[in-house]
PDB file of C-alpha atoms in Angstrom:
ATOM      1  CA  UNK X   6       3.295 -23.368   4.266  1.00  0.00           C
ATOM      2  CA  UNK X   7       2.651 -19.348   3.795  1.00  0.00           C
ATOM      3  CA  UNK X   8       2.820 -18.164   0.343  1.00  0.00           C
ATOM      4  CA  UNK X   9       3.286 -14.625   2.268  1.00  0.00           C
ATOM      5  CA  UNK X  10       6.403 -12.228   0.956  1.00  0.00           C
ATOM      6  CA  UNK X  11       7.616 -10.874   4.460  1.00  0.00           C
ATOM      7  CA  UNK X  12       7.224  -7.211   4.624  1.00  0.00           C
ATOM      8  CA  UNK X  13      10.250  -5.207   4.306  1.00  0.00           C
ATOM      9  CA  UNK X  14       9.943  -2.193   7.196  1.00  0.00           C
ATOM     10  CA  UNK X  15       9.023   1.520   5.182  1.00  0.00           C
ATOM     11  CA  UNK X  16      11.999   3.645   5.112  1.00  0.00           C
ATOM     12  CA  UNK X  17      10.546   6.849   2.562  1.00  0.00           C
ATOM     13  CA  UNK X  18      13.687   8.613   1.082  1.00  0.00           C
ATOM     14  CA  UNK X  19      14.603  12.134   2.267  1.00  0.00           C
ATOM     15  CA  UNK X  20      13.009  14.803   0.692  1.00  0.00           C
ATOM     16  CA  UNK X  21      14.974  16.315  -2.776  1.00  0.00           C
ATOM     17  CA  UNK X  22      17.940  18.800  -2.307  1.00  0.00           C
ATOM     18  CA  UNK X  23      15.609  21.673  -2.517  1.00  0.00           C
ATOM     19  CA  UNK X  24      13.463  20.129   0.556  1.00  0.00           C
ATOM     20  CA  UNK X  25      10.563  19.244  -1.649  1.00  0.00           C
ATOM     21  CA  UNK X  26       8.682  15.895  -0.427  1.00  0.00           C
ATOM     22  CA  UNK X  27       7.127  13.925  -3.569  1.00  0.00           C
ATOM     23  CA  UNK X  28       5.423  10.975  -3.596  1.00  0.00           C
ATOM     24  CA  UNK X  29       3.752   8.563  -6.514  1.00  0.00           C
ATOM     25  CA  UNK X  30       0.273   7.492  -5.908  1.00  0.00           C
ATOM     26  CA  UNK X  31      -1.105   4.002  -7.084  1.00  0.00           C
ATOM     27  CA  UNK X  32      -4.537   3.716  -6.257  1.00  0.00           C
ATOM     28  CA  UNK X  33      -7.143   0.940  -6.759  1.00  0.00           C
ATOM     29  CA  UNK X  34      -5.773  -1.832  -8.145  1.00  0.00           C
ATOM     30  CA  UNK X  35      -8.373  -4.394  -7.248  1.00  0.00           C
ATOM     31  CA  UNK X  36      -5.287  -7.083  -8.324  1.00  0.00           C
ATOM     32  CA  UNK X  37      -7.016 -10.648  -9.028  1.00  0.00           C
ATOM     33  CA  UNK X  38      -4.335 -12.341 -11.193  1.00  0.00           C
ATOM     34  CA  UNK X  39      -0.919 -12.208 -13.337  1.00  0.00           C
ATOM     35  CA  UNK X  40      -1.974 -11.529 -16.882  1.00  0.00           C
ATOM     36  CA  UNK X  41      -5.250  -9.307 -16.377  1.00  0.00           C
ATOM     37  CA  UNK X  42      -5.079  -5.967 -17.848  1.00  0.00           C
ATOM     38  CA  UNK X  43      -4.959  -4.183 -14.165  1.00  0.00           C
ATOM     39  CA  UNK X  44      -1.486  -6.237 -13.598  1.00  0.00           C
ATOM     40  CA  UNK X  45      -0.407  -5.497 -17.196  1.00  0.00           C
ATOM     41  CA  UNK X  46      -0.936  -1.523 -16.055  1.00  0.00           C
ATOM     42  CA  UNK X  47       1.028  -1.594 -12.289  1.00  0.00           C
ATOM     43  CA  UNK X  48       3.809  -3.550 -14.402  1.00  0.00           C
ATOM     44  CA  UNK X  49       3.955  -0.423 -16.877  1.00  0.00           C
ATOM     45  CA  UNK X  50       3.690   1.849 -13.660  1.00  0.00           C
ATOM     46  CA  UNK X  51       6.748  -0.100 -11.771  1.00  0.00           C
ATOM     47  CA  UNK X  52       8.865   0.274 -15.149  1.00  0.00           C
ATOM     48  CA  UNK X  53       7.980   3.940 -15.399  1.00  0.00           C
ATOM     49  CA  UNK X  54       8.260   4.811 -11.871  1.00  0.00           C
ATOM     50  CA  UNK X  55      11.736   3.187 -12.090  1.00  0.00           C
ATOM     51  CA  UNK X  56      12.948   4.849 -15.399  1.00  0.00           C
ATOM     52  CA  UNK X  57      11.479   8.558 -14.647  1.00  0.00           C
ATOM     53  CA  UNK X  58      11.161   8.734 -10.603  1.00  0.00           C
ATOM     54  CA  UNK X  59      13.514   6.402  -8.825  1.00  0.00           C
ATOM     55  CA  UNK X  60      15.985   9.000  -6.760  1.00  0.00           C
ATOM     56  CA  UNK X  61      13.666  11.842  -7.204  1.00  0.00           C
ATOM     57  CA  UNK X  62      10.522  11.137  -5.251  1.00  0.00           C
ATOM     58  CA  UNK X  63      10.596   9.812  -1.524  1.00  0.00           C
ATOM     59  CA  UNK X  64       7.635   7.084  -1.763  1.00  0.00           C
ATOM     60  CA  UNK X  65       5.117   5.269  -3.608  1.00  0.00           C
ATOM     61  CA  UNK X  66       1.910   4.917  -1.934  1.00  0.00           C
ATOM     62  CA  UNK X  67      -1.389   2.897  -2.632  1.00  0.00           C
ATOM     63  CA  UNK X  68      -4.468   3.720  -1.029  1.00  0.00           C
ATOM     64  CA  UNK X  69      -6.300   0.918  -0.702  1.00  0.00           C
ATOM     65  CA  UNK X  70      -8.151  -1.823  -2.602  1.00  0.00           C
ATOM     66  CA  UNK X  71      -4.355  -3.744  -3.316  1.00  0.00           C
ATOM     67  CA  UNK X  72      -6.415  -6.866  -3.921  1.00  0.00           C
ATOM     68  CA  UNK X  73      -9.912  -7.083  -5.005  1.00  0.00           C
ATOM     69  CA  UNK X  74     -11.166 -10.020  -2.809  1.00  0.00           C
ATOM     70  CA  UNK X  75      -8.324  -9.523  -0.036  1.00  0.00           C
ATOM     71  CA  UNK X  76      -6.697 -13.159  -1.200  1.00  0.00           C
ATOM     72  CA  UNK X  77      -2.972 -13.829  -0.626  1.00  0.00           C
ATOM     73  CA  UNK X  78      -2.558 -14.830  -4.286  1.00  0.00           C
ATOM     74  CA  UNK X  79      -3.775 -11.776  -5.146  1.00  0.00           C
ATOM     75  CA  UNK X  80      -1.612  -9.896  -2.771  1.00  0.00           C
ATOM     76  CA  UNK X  81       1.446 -12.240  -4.057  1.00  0.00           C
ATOM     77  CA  UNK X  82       0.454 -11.183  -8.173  1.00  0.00           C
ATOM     78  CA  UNK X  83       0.952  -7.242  -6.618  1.00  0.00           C
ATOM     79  CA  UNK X  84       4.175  -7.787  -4.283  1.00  0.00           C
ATOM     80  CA  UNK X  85       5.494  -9.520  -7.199  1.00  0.00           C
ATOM     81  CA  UNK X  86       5.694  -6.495  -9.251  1.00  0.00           C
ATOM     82  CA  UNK X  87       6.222  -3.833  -6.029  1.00  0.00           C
ATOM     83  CA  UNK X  88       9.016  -5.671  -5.055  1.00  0.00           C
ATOM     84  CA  UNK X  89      10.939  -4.671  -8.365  1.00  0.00           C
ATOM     85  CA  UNK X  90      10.553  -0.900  -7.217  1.00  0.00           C
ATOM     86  CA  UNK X  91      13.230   0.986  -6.817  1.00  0.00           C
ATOM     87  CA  UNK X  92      11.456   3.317  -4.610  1.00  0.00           C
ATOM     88  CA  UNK X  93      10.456   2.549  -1.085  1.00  0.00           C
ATOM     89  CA  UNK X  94       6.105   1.876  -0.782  1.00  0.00           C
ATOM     90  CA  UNK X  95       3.639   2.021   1.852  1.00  0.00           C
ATOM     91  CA  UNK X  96       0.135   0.773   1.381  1.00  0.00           C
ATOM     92  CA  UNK X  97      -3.236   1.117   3.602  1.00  0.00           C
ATOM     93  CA  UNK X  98      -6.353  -0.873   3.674  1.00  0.00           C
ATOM     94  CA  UNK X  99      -8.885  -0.449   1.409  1.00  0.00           C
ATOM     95  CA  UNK X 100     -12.643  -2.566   1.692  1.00  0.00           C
ATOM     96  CA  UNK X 101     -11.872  -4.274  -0.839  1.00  0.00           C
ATOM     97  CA  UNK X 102      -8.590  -5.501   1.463  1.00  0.00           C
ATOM     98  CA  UNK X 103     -10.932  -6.902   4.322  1.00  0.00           C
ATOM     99  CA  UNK X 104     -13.665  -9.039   1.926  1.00  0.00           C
ATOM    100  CA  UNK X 105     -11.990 -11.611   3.950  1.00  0.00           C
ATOM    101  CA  UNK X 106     -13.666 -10.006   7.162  1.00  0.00           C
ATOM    102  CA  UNK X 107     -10.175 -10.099   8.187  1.00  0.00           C
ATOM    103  CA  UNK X 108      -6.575  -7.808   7.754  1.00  0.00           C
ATOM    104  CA  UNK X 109      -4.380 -10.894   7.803  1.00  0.00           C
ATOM    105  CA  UNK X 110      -3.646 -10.755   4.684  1.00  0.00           C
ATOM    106  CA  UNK X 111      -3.398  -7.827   4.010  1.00  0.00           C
ATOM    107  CA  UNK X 112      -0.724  -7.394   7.366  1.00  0.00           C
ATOM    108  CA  UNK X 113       0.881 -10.660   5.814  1.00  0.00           C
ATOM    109  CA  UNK X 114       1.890  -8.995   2.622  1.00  0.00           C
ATOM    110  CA  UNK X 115       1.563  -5.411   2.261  1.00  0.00           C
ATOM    111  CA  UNK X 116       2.485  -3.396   5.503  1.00  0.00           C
ATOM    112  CA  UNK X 117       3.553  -4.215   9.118  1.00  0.00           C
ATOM    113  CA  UNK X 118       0.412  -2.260  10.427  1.00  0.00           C
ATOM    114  CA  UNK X 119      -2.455  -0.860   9.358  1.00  0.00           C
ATOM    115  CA  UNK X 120      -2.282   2.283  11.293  1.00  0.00           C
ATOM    116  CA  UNK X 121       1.161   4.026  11.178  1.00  0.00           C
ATOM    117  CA  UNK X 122       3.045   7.280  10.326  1.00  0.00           C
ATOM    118  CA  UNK X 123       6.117   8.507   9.383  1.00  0.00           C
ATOM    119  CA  UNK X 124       7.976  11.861   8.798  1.00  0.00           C
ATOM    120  CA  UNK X 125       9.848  12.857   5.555  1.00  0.00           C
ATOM    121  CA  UNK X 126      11.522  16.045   6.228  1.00  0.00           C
ATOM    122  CA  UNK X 127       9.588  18.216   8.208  1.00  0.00           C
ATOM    123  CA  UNK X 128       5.869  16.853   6.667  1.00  0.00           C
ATOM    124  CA  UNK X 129       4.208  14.345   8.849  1.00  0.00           C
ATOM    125  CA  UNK X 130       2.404  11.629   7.190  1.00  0.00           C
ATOM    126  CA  UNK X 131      -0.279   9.405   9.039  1.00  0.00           C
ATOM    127  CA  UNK X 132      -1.678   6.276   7.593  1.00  0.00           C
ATOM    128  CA  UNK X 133      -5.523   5.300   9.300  1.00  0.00           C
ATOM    129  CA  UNK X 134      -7.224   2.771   9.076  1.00  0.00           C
ATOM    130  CA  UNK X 135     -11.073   2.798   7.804  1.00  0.00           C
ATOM    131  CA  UNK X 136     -11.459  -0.635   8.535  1.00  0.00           C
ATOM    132  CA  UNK X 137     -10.550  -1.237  12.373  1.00  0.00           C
ATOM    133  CA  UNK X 138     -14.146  -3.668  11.850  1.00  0.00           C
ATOM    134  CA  UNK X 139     -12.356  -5.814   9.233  1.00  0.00           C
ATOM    135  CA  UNK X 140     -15.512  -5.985   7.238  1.00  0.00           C
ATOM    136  CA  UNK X 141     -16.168  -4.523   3.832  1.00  0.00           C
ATOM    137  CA  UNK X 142     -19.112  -1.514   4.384  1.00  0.00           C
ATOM    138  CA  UNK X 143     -17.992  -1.354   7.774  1.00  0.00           C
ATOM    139  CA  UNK X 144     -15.816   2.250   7.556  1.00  0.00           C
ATOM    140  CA  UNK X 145     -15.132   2.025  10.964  1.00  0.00           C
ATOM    141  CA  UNK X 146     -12.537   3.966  13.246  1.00  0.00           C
ATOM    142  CA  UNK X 147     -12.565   3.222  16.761  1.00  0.00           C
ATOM    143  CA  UNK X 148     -11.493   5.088  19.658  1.00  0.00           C
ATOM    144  CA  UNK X 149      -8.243   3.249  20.169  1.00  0.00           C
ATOM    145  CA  UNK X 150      -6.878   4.730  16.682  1.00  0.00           C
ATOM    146  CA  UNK X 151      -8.715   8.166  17.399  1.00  0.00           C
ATOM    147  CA  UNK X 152      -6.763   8.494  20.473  1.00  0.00           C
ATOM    148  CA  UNK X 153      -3.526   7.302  18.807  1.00  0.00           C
ATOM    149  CA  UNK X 154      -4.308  10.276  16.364  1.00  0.00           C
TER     150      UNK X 154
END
């Protein structure tokens, strides 16, 4: 049995009716388990995002280390509390994400790829990948997503 939340496809909101794109950034959460002080802060930062930004900014967007050992429970603690946005979320892979020499679960919980882009408006975003070695240290992009680039 997975304990895996499906990933819902990204679909960023237009940009504002005066064409400006805005986005929230979450970075390094480094999420272990419910209770901690970091998940006490991204529960404060859902409610707030929700209260001041929902219908005025087009995405929320995490940069990396979601979990801080790469574990699906620790994936689950964060999609538990980014599934109550009301603002659509992308994340990419951080080394922290692959300390399970692997992007499973990361790709399980938190984003159908870990290369990808998307277009709000006329601004072109591009998420890489650092990681295409699964293996924290490793900072590696290989040729397959520099030609995708």
């Amino acid at each position: 049995m997975s304990n895996t939340i499906p990933v819902m496809p990204f679909h960023p909101a237009p940009p504002d009716s005066a064409g400006v794109v805005s986005w929230v950034h979450i970075g390094d959460l480094h999420m272990t388990r419910a209770g901690e002080q970091n998940y006490l802060d991204l529960d404060a930062i859902v409610d707030e995002i929700n209260e001041v930004f929902a219908g005025t900014v087009s995405f929320v967007y995490l940069p990396g280390d979601v979990a801080d050992d790469g574990s699906r429970a620790a994936y689950g603690v964060v999609r538990g509390l980014l599934d109550r946005l009301q603002v659509p979320w992308c994340a990419i892979v951080g080394d922290h994400d692959v300390h399970e020499k692997s992007l499973g679960n990361f790709l399980a919980s938190m984003s159908q790829a870990a290369t990808f882009s998307f277009t709000v408006g006329k601004t072109r975003f591009l998420a890489m990948n650092a990681f295409d070695i699964p293996e924290p240290g490793s900072f590696a992009v290989l040729p397959e997503q520099i030609l995708w680039l």
